Amino acid sequence: METKIIPMEIPENCNIIIGQSHFIKTVEDLYEIMVGISSQVKFGIAFCEASGDCLIRTAGNEPNLEQIATKNAQSLGAGHSFILLLKEAFPINFLNAIKQCPEVCHIYCATANPVQVIIAETEQGRGILGVVDGFSPQGVESADDVTVRKQFLRQIGYKL
């Protein structure tokens, strides 16, 4: 087995969701979840099929994001993985619905941070071992940091 680190391309002002699923229907179900929750979200999905034709299946409503999601999926080459790039929305608004999608087995990350995916490659193929999401902590928040965090969450409407 060989391990590889694959950096993900995340366009400016976008978030990425990386997960594992198990069926060709995934790409259509994820599409329906996205448009069903938000009429303004822009997104692209790429799903790496792991049996049959072993194609990268794609969908989305923003061609550029669909193209970049596909490029990321090609770099990963990990069976039954999916990449979802979104903008003009936050992952938190979609995660519960995505987790409830019958085909979705696991979510590795949902972030706007730089992401590296750790891949295992065997003679059979590739699989995701995990992700590096962002950077290591630089300290512990102070009382002032707590105040700023709480104000920010209320400013963007996630807390009352």
mmCIF file of C-alpha atoms in Angstrom:
data_model
loop_
_atom_site.group_PDB
_atom_site.id
_atom_site.type_symbol
_atom_site.label_atom_id
_atom_site.label_comp_id
_atom_site.label_asym_id
_atom_site.label_seq_id
_atom_site.Cartn_x
_atom_site.Cartn_y
_atom_site.Cartn_z
ATOM 1 C CA MET A 1 0.000 0.000 0.000
ATOM 2 C CA GLU A 2 1.142 3.487 -0.825
ATOM 3 C CA THR A 3 -0.186 6.647 0.826
ATOM 4 C CA LYS A 4 -0.569 9.921 -1.021
ATOM 5 C CA ILE A 5 -1.591 13.430 -0.073
ATOM 6 C CA ILE A 6 -3.913 15.072 -2.593
ATOM 7 C CA PRO A 7 -4.621 18.821 -2.213
ATOM 8 C CA MET A 8 -8.124 19.927 -3.142
ATOM 9 C CA GLU A 9 -8.789 22.955 -5.298
ATOM 10 C CA ILE A 10 -11.332 25.200 -3.597
ATOM 11 C CA PRO A 11 -12.259 28.378 -5.480
ATOM 12 C CA GLU A 12 -12.398 31.657 -3.597
ATOM 13 C CA ASN A 13 -15.607 32.160 -1.581
ATOM 14 C CA CYS A 14 -16.484 28.475 -1.873
ATOM 15 C CA ASN A 15 -16.823 25.550 0.512
ATOM 16 C CA ILE A 16 -16.137 21.895 -0.126
ATOM 17 C CA ILE A 17 -17.870 18.810 1.196
ATOM 18 C CA ILE A 18 -16.066 15.503 0.757
ATOM 19 C CA GLY A 19 -17.817 12.250 1.502
ATOM 20 C CA GLN A 20 -18.215 8.584 0.724
ATOM 21 C CA SER A 21 -21.275 7.016 -0.798
ATOM 22 C CA HIS A 22 -22.194 3.709 -2.361
ATOM 23 C CA PHE A 23 -24.450 3.997 -5.387
ATOM 24 C CA ILE A 24 -24.664 5.645 -8.822
ATOM 25 C CA LYS A 25 -27.873 7.416 -7.710
ATOM 26 C CA THR A 26 -25.812 9.562 -5.303
ATOM 27 C CA VAL A 27 -25.079 12.350 -7.754
ATOM 28 C CA GLU A 28 -28.772 12.875 -8.554
ATOM 29 C CA ASP A 29 -29.876 12.662 -4.928
ATOM 30 C CA LEU A 30 -27.240 15.195 -3.834
ATOM 31 C CA TYR A 31 -28.333 17.510 -6.652
ATOM 32 C CA GLU A 32 -31.949 17.284 -5.467
ATOM 33 C CA ILE A 33 -30.914 17.993 -1.866
ATOM 34 C CA MET A 34 -28.999 21.113 -2.856
ATOM 35 C CA VAL A 35 -31.738 22.689 -4.998
ATOM 36 C CA GLY A 36 -34.441 21.589 -2.568
ATOM 37 C CA ILE A 37 -32.849 23.486 0.303
ATOM 38 C CA SER A 38 -31.690 26.659 -1.462
ATOM 39 C CA SER A 39 -32.689 28.360 -4.679
ATOM 40 C CA GLN A 40 -29.585 30.558 -4.632
ATOM 41 C CA VAL A 41 -26.807 28.051 -3.911
ATOM 42 C CA LYS A 42 -24.321 27.543 -6.740
ATOM 43 C CA PHE A 43 -22.695 24.112 -6.756
ATOM 44 C CA GLY A 44 -20.946 21.327 -8.613
ATOM 45 C CA ILE A 45 -20.822 17.631 -7.683
ATOM 46 C CA ALA A 46 -18.493 14.860 -8.822
ATOM 47 C CA PHE A 47 -18.972 11.234 -7.723
ATOM 48 C CA CYS A 48 -16.365 8.516 -8.346
ATOM 49 C CA GLU A 49 -18.213 5.354 -9.311
ATOM 50 C CA ALA A 50 -16.400 2.266 -7.942
ATOM 51 C CA SER A 51 -17.978 -0.516 -10.004
ATOM 52 C CA GLY A 52 -19.461 -1.057 -13.441
ATOM 53 C CA ASP A 53 -18.117 1.590 -15.793
ATOM 54 C CA CYS A 54 -16.152 3.300 -12.960
ATOM 55 C CA LEU A 55 -16.929 6.767 -14.299
ATOM 56 C CA ILE A 56 -16.894 10.116 -12.561
ATOM 57 C CA ARG A 57 -20.573 11.114 -12.486
ATOM 58 C CA THR A 58 -21.284 14.855 -12.360
ATOM 59 C CA ALA A 59 -24.106 17.298 -11.747
ATOM 60 C CA GLY A 60 -24.558 20.888 -10.646
ATOM 61 C CA ASN A 61 -25.962 24.262 -11.546
ATOM 62 C CA GLU A 62 -22.650 26.130 -11.903
ATOM 63 C CA PRO A 63 -20.491 24.743 -14.750
ATOM 64 C CA ASN A 64 -17.212 26.081 -13.324
ATOM 65 C CA LEU A 65 -17.807 24.461 -9.932
ATOM 66 C CA GLU A 66 -18.843 21.210 -11.607
ATOM 67 C CA GLN A 67 -15.613 21.286 -13.640
ATOM 68 C CA ILE A 68 -13.427 21.914 -10.568
ATOM 69 C CA ALA A 69 -15.264 19.239 -8.548
ATOM 70 C CA THR A 70 -14.560 16.838 -11.426
ATOM 71 C CA LYS A 71 -10.888 17.833 -11.502
ATOM 72 C CA ASN A 72 -10.672 17.192 -7.731
ATOM 73 C CA ALA A 73 -12.382 13.812 -8.158
ATOM 74 C CA GLN A 74 -9.938 12.874 -10.898
ATOM 75 C CA SER A 75 -7.027 13.780 -8.601
ATOM 76 C CA LEU A 76 -8.499 11.667 -5.791
ATOM 77 C CA GLY A 77 -9.501 8.691 -7.886
ATOM 78 C CA ALA A 78 -11.022 7.108 -4.770
ATOM 79 C CA GLY A 79 -13.936 4.762 -5.326
ATOM 80 C CA HIS A 80 -17.373 5.871 -4.148
ATOM 81 C CA SER A 81 -16.119 9.265 -3.001
ATOM 82 C CA PHE A 82 -17.890 12.510 -3.791
ATOM 83 C CA ILE A 83 -16.810 16.121 -3.964
ATOM 84 C CA LEU A 84 -19.363 18.902 -3.625
ATOM 85 C CA LEU A 85 -18.255 22.503 -4.166
ATOM 86 C CA LEU A 86 -20.702 25.228 -3.177
ATOM 87 C CA LYS A 87 -20.872 28.997 -3.040
ATOM 88 C CA GLU A 88 -23.436 31.550 -1.907
ATOM 89 C CA ALA A 89 -24.371 29.131 0.880
ATOM 90 C CA PHE A 90 -22.773 27.375 3.846
ATOM 91 C CA PRO A 91 -22.395 23.604 4.324
ATOM 92 C CA ILE A 92 -24.170 23.744 7.689
ATOM 93 C CA ASN A 93 -27.432 24.372 5.810
ATOM 94 C CA PHE A 94 -27.075 21.120 3.828
ATOM 95 C CA LEU A 95 -25.149 18.675 6.017
ATOM 96 C CA ASN A 96 -28.056 17.070 7.858
ATOM 97 C CA ALA A 97 -29.912 16.429 4.600
ATOM 98 C CA ILE A 98 -26.758 15.051 2.980
ATOM 99 C CA LYS A 99 -26.137 12.759 5.961
ATOM 100 C CA GLN A 100 -29.734 11.529 5.668
ATOM 101 C CA CYS A 101 -29.286 10.654 1.995
ATOM 102 C CA PRO A 102 -29.597 6.837 1.917
ATOM 103 C CA GLU A 103 -26.463 6.362 -0.188
ATOM 104 C CA VAL A 104 -24.160 8.569 1.923
ATOM 105 C CA CYS A 105 -21.938 6.535 4.234
ATOM 106 C CA HIS A 106 -19.577 9.169 5.617
ATOM 107 C CA ILE A 107 -18.702 12.873 5.492
ATOM 108 C CA TYR A 108 -14.963 13.549 5.744
ATOM 109 C CA CYS A 109 -15.148 17.345 5.861
ATOM 110 C CA ALA A 110 -17.222 20.418 5.101
ATOM 111 C CA THR A 111 -15.053 23.511 5.009
ATOM 112 C CA ALA A 112 -13.710 26.572 3.225
ATOM 113 C CA ASN A 113 -10.223 25.858 4.577
ATOM 114 C CA PRO A 114 -7.408 24.418 2.486
ATOM 115 C CA VAL A 115 -7.889 20.630 2.392
ATOM 116 C CA GLN A 116 -5.491 17.764 1.822
ATOM 117 C CA VAL A 117 -6.970 14.306 1.352
ATOM 118 C CA ILE A 118 -4.894 11.358 2.547
ATOM 119 C CA ILE A 119 -5.293 8.483 0.104
ATOM 120 C CA ALA A 120 -4.309 4.821 0.340
ATOM 121 C CA GLU A 121 -3.510 3.195 -2.985
ATOM 122 C CA THR A 122 -3.433 -0.575 -3.403
ATOM 123 C CA GLU A 123 -3.366 -2.857 -6.431
ATOM 124 C CA GLN A 124 -7.190 -2.710 -6.407
ATOM 125 C CA GLY A 125 -7.609 1.055 -6.298
ATOM 126 C CA ARG A 126 -7.722 4.059 -3.996
ATOM 127 C CA GLY A 127 -9.554 4.902 -0.791
ATOM 128 C CA ILE A 128 -9.730 7.951 1.468
ATOM 129 C CA LEU A 129 -8.035 7.486 4.839
ATOM 130 C CA GLY A 130 -8.867 10.957 6.099
ATOM 131 C CA VAL A 131 -8.430 14.671 5.500
ATOM 132 C CA VAL A 132 -6.316 17.519 6.793
ATOM 133 C CA ASP A 133 -8.767 20.410 7.174
ATOM 134 C CA GLY A 134 -7.075 23.779 7.576
ATOM 135 C CA PHE A 135 -4.256 24.387 10.006
ATOM 136 C CA SER A 136 -3.167 23.390 13.528
ATOM 137 C CA PRO A 137 -4.380 25.458 16.509
ATOM 138 C CA GLN A 138 -2.183 28.397 17.472
ATOM 139 C CA GLY A 139 -3.434 28.737 21.050
ATOM 140 C CA VAL A 140 -6.560 28.811 23.221
ATOM 141 C CA GLU A 141 -9.178 31.533 22.859
ATOM 142 C CA SER A 142 -9.156 34.408 25.343
ATOM 143 C CA ALA A 143 -12.210 36.048 26.917
ATOM 144 C CA ASP A 144 -12.076 38.664 24.146
ATOM 145 C CA ASP A 145 -11.975 35.893 21.523
ATOM 146 C CA VAL A 146 -15.097 34.329 23.086
ATOM 147 C CA THR A 147 -16.920 37.656 22.833
ATOM 148 C CA VAL A 148 -15.902 38.087 19.189
ATOM 149 C CA ARG A 149 -16.994 34.495 18.369
ATOM 150 C CA LYS A 150 -20.397 34.978 20.006
ATOM 151 C CA GLN A 151 -20.954 38.322 18.280
ATOM 152 C CA PHE A 152 -20.012 36.838 14.908
ATOM 153 C CA LEU A 153 -22.447 33.906 15.249
ATOM 154 C CA ARG A 154 -25.271 36.302 16.106
ATOM 155 C CA GLN A 155 -24.295 38.707 13.305
ATOM 156 C CA ILE A 156 -24.619 35.955 10.668
ATOM 157 C CA GLY A 157 -27.855 34.644 12.177
ATOM 158 C CA TYR A 158 -26.749 31.290 13.598
ATOM 159 C CA LYS A 159 -27.458 32.218 17.218
ATOM 160 C CA LEU A 160 -30.024 34.515 18.822
#
